[in-house]
PDB file of C-alpha atoms in Angstrom:
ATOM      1  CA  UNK A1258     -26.046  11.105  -2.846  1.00  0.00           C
ATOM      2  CA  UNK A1259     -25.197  14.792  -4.251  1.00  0.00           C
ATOM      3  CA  UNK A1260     -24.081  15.257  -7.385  1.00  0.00           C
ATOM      4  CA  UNK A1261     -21.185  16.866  -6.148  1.00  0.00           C
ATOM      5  CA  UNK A1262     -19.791  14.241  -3.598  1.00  0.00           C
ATOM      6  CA  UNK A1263     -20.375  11.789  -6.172  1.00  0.00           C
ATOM      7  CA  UNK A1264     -17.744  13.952  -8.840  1.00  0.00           C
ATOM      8  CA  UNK A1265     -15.657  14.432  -5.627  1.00  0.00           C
ATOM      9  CA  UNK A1266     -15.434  10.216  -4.543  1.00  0.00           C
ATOM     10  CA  UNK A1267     -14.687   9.577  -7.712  1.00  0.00           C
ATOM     11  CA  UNK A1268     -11.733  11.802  -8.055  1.00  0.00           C
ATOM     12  CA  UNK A1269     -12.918  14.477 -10.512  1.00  0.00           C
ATOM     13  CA  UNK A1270     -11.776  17.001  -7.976  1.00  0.00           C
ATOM     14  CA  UNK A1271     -12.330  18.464  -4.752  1.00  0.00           C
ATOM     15  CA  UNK A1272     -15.661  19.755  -3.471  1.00  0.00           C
ATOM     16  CA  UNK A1273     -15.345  23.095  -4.785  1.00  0.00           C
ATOM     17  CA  UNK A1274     -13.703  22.394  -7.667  1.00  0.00           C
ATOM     18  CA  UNK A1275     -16.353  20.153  -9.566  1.00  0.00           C
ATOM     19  CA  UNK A1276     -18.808  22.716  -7.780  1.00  0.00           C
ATOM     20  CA  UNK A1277     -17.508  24.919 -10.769  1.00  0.00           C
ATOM     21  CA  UNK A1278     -17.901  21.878 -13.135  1.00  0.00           C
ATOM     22  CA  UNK A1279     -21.316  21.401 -12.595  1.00  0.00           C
ATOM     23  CA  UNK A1280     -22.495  25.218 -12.708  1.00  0.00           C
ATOM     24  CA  UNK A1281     -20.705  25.464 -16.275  1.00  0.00           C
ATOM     25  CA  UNK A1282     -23.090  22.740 -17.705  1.00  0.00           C
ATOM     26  CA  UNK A1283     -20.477  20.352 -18.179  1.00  0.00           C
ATOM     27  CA  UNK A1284     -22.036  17.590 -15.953  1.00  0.00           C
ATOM     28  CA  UNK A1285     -24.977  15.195 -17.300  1.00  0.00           C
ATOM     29  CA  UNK A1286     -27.145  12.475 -15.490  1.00  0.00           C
ATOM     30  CA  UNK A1287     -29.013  10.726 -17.596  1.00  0.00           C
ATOM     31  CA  UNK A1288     -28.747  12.688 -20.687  1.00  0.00           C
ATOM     32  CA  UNK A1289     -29.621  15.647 -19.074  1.00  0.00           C
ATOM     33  CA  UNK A1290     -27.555  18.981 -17.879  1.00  0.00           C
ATOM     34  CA  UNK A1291     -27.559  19.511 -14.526  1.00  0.00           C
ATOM     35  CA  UNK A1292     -26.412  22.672 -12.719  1.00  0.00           C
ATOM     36  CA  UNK A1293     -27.238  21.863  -9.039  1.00  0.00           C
ATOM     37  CA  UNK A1294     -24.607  20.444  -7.100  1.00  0.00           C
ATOM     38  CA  UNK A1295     -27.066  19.432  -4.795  1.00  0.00           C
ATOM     39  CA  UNK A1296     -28.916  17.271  -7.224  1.00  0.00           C
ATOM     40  CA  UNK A1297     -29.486  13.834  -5.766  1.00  0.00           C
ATOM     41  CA  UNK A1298     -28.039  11.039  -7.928  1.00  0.00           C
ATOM     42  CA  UNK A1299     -28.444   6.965  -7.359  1.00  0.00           C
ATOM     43  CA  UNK A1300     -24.313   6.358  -7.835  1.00  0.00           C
ATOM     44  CA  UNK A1301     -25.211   2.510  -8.926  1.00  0.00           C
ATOM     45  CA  UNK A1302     -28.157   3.260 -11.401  1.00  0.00           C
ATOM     46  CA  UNK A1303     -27.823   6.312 -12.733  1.00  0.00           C
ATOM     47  CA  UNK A1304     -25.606   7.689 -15.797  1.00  0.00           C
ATOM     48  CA  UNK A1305     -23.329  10.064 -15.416  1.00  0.00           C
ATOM     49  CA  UNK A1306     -20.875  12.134 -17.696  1.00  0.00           C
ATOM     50  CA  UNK A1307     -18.261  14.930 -17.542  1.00  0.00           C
ATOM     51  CA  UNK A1308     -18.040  16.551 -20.761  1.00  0.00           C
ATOM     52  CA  UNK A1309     -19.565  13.535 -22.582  1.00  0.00           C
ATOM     53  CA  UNK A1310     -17.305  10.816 -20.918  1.00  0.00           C
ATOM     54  CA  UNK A1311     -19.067   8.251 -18.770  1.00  0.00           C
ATOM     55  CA  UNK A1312     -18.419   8.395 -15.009  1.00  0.00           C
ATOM     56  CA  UNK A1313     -18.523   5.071 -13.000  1.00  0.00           C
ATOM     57  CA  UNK A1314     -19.007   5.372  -9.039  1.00  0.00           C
ATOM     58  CA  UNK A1315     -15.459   4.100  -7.305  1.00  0.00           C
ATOM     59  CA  UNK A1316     -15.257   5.973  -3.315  1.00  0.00           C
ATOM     60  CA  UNK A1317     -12.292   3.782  -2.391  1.00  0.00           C
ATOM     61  CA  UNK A1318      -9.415   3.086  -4.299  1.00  0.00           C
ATOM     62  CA  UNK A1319      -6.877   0.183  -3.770  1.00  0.00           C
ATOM     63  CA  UNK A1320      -3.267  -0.092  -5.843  1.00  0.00           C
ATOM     64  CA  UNK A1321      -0.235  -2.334  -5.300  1.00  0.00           C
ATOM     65  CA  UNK A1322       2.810  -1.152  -5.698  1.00  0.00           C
ATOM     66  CA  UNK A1323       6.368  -2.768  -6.485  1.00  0.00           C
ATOM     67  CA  UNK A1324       8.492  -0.230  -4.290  1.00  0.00           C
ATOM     68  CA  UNK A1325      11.707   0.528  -5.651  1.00  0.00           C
ATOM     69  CA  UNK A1326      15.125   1.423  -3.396  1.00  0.00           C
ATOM     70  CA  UNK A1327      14.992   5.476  -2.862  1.00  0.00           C
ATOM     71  CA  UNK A1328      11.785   6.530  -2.700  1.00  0.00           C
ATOM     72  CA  UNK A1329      10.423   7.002   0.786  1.00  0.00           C
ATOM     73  CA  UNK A1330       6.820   5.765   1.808  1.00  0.00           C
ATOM     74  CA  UNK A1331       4.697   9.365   2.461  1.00  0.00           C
ATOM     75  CA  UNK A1332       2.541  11.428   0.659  1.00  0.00           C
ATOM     76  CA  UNK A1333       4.559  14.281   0.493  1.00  0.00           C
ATOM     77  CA  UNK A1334       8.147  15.204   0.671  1.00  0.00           C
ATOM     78  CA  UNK A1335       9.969  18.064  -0.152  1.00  0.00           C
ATOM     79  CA  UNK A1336      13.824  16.323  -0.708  1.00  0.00           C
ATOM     80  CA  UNK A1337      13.170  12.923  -1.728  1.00  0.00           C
ATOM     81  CA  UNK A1338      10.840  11.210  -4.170  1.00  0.00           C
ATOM     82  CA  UNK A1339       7.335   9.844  -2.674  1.00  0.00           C
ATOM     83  CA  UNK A1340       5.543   6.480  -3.534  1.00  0.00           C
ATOM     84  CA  UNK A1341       2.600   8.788  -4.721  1.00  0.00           C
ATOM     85  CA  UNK A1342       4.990  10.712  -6.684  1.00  0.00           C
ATOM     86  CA  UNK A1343       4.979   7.581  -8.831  1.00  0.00           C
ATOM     87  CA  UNK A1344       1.273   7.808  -9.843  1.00  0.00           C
ATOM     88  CA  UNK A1345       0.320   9.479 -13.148  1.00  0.00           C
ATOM     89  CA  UNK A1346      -1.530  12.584 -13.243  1.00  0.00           C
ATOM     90  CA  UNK A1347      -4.720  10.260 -14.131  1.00  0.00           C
ATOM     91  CA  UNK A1348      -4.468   8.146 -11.173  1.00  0.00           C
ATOM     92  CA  UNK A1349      -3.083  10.318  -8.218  1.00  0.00           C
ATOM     93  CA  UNK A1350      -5.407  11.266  -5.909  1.00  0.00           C
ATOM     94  CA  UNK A1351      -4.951  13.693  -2.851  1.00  0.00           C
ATOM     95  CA  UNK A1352      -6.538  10.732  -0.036  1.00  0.00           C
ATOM     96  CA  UNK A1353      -4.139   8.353  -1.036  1.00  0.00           C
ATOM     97  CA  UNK A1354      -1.913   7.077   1.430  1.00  0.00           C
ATOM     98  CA  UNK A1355       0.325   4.003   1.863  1.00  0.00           C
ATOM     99  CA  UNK A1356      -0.298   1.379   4.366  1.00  0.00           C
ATOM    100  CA  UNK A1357       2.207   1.539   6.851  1.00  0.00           C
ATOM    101  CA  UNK A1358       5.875   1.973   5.634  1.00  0.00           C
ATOM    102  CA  UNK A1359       8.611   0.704   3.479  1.00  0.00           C
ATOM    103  CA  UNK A1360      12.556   2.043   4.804  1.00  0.00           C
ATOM    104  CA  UNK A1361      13.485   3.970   1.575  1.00  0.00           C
ATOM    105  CA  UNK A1362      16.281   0.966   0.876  1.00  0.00           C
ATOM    106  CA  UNK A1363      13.715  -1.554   1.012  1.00  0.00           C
ATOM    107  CA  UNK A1364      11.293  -2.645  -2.182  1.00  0.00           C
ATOM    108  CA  UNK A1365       8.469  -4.549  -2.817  1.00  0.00           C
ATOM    109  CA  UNK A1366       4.853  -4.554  -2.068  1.00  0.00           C
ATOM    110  CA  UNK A1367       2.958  -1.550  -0.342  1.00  0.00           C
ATOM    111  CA  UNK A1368      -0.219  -1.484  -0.631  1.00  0.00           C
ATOM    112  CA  UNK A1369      -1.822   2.471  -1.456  1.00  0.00           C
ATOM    113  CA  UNK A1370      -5.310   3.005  -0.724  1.00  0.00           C
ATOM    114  CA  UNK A1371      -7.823   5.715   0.597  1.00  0.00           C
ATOM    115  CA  UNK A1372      -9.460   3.006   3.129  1.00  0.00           C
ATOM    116  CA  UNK A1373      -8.655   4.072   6.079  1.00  0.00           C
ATOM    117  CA  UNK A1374     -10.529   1.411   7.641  1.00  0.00           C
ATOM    118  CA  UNK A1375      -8.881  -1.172   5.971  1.00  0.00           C
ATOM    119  CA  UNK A1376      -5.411   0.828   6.329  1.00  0.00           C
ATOM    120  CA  UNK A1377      -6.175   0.379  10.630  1.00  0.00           C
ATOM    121  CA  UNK A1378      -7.263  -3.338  10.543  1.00  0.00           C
ATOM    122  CA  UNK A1379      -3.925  -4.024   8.265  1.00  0.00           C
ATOM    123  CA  UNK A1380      -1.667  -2.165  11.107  1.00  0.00           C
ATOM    124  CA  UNK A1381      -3.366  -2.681  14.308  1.00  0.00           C
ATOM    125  CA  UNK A1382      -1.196  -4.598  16.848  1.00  0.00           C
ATOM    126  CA  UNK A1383      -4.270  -6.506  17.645  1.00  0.00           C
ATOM    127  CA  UNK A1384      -4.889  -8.124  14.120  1.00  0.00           C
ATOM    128  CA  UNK A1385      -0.926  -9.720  13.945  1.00  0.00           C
ATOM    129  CA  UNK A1386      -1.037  -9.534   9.833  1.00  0.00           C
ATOM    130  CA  UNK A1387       1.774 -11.581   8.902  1.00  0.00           C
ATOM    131  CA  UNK A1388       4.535  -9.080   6.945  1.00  0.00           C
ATOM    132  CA  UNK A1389       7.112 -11.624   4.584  1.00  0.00           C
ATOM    133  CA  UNK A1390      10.438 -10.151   3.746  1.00  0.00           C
ATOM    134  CA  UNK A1391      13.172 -11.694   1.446  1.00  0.00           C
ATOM    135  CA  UNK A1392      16.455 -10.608   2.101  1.00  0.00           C
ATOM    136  CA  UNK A1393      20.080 -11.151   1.643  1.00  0.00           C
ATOM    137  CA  UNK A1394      22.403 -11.125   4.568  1.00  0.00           C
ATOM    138  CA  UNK A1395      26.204 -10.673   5.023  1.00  0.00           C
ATOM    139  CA  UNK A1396      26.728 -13.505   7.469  1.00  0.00           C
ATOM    140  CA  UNK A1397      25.538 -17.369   8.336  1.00  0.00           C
ATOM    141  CA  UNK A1398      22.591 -17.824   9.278  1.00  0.00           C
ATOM    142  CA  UNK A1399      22.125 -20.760  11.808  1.00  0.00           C
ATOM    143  CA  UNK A1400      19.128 -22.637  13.281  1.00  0.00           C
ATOM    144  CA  UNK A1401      20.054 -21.014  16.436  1.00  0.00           C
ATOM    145  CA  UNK A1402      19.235 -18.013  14.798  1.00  0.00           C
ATOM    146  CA  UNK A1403      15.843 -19.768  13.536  1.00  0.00           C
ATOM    147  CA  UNK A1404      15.493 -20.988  17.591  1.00  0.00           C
ATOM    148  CA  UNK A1405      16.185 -17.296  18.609  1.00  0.00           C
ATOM    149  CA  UNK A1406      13.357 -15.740  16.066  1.00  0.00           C
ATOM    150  CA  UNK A1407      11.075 -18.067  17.439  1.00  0.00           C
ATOM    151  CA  UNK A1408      11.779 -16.972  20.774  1.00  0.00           C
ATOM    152  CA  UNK A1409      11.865 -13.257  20.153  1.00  0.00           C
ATOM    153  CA  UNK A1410      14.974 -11.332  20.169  1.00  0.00           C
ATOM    154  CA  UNK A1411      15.725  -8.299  21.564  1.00  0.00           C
ATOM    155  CA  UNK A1412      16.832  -5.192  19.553  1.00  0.00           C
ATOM    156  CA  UNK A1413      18.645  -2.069  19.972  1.00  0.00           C
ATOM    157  CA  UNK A1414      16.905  -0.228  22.326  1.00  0.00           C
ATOM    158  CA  UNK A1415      16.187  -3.190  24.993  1.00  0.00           C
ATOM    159  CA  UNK A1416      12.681  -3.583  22.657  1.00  0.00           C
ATOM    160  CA  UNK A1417      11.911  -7.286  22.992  1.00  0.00           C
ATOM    161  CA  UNK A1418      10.033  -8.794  19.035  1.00  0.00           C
ATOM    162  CA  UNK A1419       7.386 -11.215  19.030  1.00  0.00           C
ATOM    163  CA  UNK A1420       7.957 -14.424  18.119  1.00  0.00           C
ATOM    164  CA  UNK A1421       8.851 -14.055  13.955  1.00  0.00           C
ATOM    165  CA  UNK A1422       9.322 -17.112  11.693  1.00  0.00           C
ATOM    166  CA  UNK A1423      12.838 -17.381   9.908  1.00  0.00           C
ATOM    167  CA  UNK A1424      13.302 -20.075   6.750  1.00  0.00           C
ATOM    168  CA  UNK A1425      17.046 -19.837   5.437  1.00  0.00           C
ATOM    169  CA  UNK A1426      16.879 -19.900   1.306  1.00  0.00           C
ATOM    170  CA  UNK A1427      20.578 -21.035   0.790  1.00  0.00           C
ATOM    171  CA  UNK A1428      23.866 -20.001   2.549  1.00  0.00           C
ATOM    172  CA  UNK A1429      26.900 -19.677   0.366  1.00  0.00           C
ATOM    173  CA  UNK A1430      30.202 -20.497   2.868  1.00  0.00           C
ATOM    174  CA  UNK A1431      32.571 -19.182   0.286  1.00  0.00           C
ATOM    175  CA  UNK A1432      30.948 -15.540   0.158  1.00  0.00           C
ATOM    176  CA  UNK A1433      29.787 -15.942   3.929  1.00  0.00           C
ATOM    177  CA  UNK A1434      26.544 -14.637   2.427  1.00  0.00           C
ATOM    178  CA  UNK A1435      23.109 -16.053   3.200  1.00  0.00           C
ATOM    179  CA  UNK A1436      19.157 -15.520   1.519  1.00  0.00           C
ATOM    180  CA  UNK A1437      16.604 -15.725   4.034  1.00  0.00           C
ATOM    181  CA  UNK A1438      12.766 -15.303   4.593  1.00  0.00           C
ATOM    182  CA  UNK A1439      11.117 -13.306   7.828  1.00  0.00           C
ATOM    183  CA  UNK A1440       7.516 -13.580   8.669  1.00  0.00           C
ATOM    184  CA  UNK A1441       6.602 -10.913  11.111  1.00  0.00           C
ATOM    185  CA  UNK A1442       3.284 -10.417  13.081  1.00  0.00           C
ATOM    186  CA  UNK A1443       4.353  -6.463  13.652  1.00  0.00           C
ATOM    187  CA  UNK A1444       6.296  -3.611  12.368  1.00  0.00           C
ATOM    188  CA  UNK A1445       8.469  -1.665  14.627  1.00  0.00           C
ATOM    189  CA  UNK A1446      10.730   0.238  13.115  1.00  0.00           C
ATOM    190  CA  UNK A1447      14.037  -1.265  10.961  1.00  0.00           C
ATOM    191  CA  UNK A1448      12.837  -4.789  12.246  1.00  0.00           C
ATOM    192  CA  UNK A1449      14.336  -7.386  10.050  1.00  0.00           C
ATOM    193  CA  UNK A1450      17.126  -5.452   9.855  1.00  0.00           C
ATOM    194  CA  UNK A1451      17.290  -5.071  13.622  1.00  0.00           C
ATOM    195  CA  UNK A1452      16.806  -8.417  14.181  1.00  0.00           C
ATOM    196  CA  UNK A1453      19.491  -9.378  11.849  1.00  0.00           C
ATOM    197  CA  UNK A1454      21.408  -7.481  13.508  1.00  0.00           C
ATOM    198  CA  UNK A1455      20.760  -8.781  17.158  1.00  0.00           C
ATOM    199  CA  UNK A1456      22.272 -12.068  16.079  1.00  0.00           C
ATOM    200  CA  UNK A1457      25.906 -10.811  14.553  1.00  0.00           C
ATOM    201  CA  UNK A1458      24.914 -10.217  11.128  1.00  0.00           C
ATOM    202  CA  UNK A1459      24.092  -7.570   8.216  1.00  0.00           C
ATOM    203  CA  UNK A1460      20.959  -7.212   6.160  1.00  0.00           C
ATOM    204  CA  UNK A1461      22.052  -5.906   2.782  1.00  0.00           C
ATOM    205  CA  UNK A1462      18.928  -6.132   0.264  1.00  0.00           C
ATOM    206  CA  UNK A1463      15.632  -6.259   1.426  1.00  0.00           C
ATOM    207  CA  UNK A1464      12.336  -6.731  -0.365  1.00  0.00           C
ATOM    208  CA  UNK A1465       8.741  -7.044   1.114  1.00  0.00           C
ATOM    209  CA  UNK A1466       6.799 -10.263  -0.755  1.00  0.00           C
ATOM    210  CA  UNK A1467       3.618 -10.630   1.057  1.00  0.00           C
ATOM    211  CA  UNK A1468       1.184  -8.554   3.813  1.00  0.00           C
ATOM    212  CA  UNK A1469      -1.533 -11.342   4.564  1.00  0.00           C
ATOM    213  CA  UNK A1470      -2.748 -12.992   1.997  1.00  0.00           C
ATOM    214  CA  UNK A1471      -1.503 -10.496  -0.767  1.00  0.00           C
ATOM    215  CA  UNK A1472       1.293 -11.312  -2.460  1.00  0.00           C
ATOM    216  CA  UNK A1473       4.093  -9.223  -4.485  1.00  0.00           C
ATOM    217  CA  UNK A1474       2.995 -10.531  -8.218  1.00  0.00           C
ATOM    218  CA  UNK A1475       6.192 -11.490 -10.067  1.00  0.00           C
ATOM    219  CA  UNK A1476       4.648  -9.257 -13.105  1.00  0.00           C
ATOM    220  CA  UNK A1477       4.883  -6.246 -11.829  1.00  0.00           C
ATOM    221  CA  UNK A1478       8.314  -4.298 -12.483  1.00  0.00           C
ATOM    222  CA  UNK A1479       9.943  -2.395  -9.424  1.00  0.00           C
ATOM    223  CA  UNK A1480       7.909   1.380  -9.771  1.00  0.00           C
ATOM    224  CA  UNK A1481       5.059   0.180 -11.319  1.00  0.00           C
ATOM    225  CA  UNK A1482       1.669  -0.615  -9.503  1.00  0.00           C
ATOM    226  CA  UNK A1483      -2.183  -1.469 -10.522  1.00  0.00           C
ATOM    227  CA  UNK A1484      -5.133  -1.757  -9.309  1.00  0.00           C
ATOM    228  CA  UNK A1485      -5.725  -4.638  -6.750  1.00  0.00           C
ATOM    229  CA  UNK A1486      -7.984  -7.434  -8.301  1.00  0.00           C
ATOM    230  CA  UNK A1487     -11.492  -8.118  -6.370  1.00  0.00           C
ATOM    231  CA  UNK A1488      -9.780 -11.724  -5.764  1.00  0.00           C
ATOM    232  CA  UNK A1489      -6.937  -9.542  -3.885  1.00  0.00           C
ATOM    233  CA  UNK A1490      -8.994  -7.334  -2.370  1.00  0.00           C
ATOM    234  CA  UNK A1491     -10.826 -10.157  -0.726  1.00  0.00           C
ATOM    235  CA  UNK A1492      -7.363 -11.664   0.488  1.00  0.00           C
ATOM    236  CA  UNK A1493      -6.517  -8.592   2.278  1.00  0.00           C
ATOM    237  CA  UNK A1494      -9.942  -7.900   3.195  1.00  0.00           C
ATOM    238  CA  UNK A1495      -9.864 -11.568   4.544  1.00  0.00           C
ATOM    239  CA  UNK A1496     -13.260 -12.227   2.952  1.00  0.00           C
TER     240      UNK A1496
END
């Protein structure tokens, strides 16, 4: 691999940025300057530095991120605050993307990654990844509205849902409130709260707690995000 792709993947900066880098001497592999940015480099065995500090060979990037209510799920925005908006200056990178979308009332887990391969086998209609919501819900819900879910329900729009799996939490009769739990196989847009609607009630909270076999870790506070694990990145990866 060249020296400069290598600085590039890793996040150092763009192509012509740590082209500049390596010309000023400030690059090393294996104790020695280089000023080629052609230079060929083994990214697993070979040691690399930036000014002295070790470099270790990452191309793709995985975080998960606790989303919290007004902040919309793009890269870039110029009126509201962005999920990438939430990385430090040490961790943001340009390629990173969220996978799919979050409305910007709803929190919980998004996962933000540069894999765009793994981004398209997470959101194809083909692959069904199950999506689990917790919400709360101004209204009773009923196991006819379990039987409907089941069934499919159509939406505004005449757009008919797949079949999506419903579990009521607890109903409270005095606040005609209830707490329930969606699993969806897709993601059209304002589902659960679409489909809450399509049986006579109101989704008022709404929080994302699973996409596959990932799940929202109870540690992490509502803003904040880390690096997946390499147990979680085989769950999602499905390895």
């Amino acid at each position: 691999m060249r020296l400069d792709k290598f600085l590039a993947d890793v996040g150092l900066g763009s192509r012509k940025e740590v082209k500049v880098f390596i010309k000023k001497g400030q690059v090393q592999v294996n104790g020695e300057t280089i000023k080629s940015d052609k230079f060929q480099v083994k990214e697993k065995l070979d040691q690399i530095t930036f000014e002295g500090e070790k470099i270790t060979y990452q191309k793709d990037f995985y975080y998960l991120l606790n989303k919290p209510q007004g902040v919309i799920s793009a890269t870039q925005d110029n009126y509201d605050e962005t999920v990438l908006d939430l990385f430090s200056d040490e961790e943001y990178r340009e390629d990173l993307f969220p996978v799919g979308r979050l409305d910007k009332d709803t929190e919980g887990l998004l996962l933000i990654t540069n894999d765009g391969v793994l981004s398209h086998q997470l959101l194809s209609p083909k692959k069904h990844v199950e999506k689990e919501y917790y919400a709360h819900v101004a209204g009773i819900m009923t196991n006819e509205d379990i039987t409907a879910f089941e069934a499919g329900v159509i939406i505004s729009g005449e757009e008919q849902t797949l079949p999506a799996k419903l579990t009521i939490v607890s109903v409270d009769e005095a606040m005609h409130t209830s707490e329930i739990k969606l699993i969806l196989h897709e993601g059209k847009f304002h589902q659960v709260k679409r489909m809450v609607a399509a049986v006579g009630k109101e989704v008022t909270y709404l929080k994302r707690i699973r996409m596959g076999n990932l799940y929202l870790p109870e540690d992490i506070e509502l803003g904040s995000y880390r690096q997946l694990t390499e147990e979680e990145l085989g769950k999602i990866k499905g390895e």
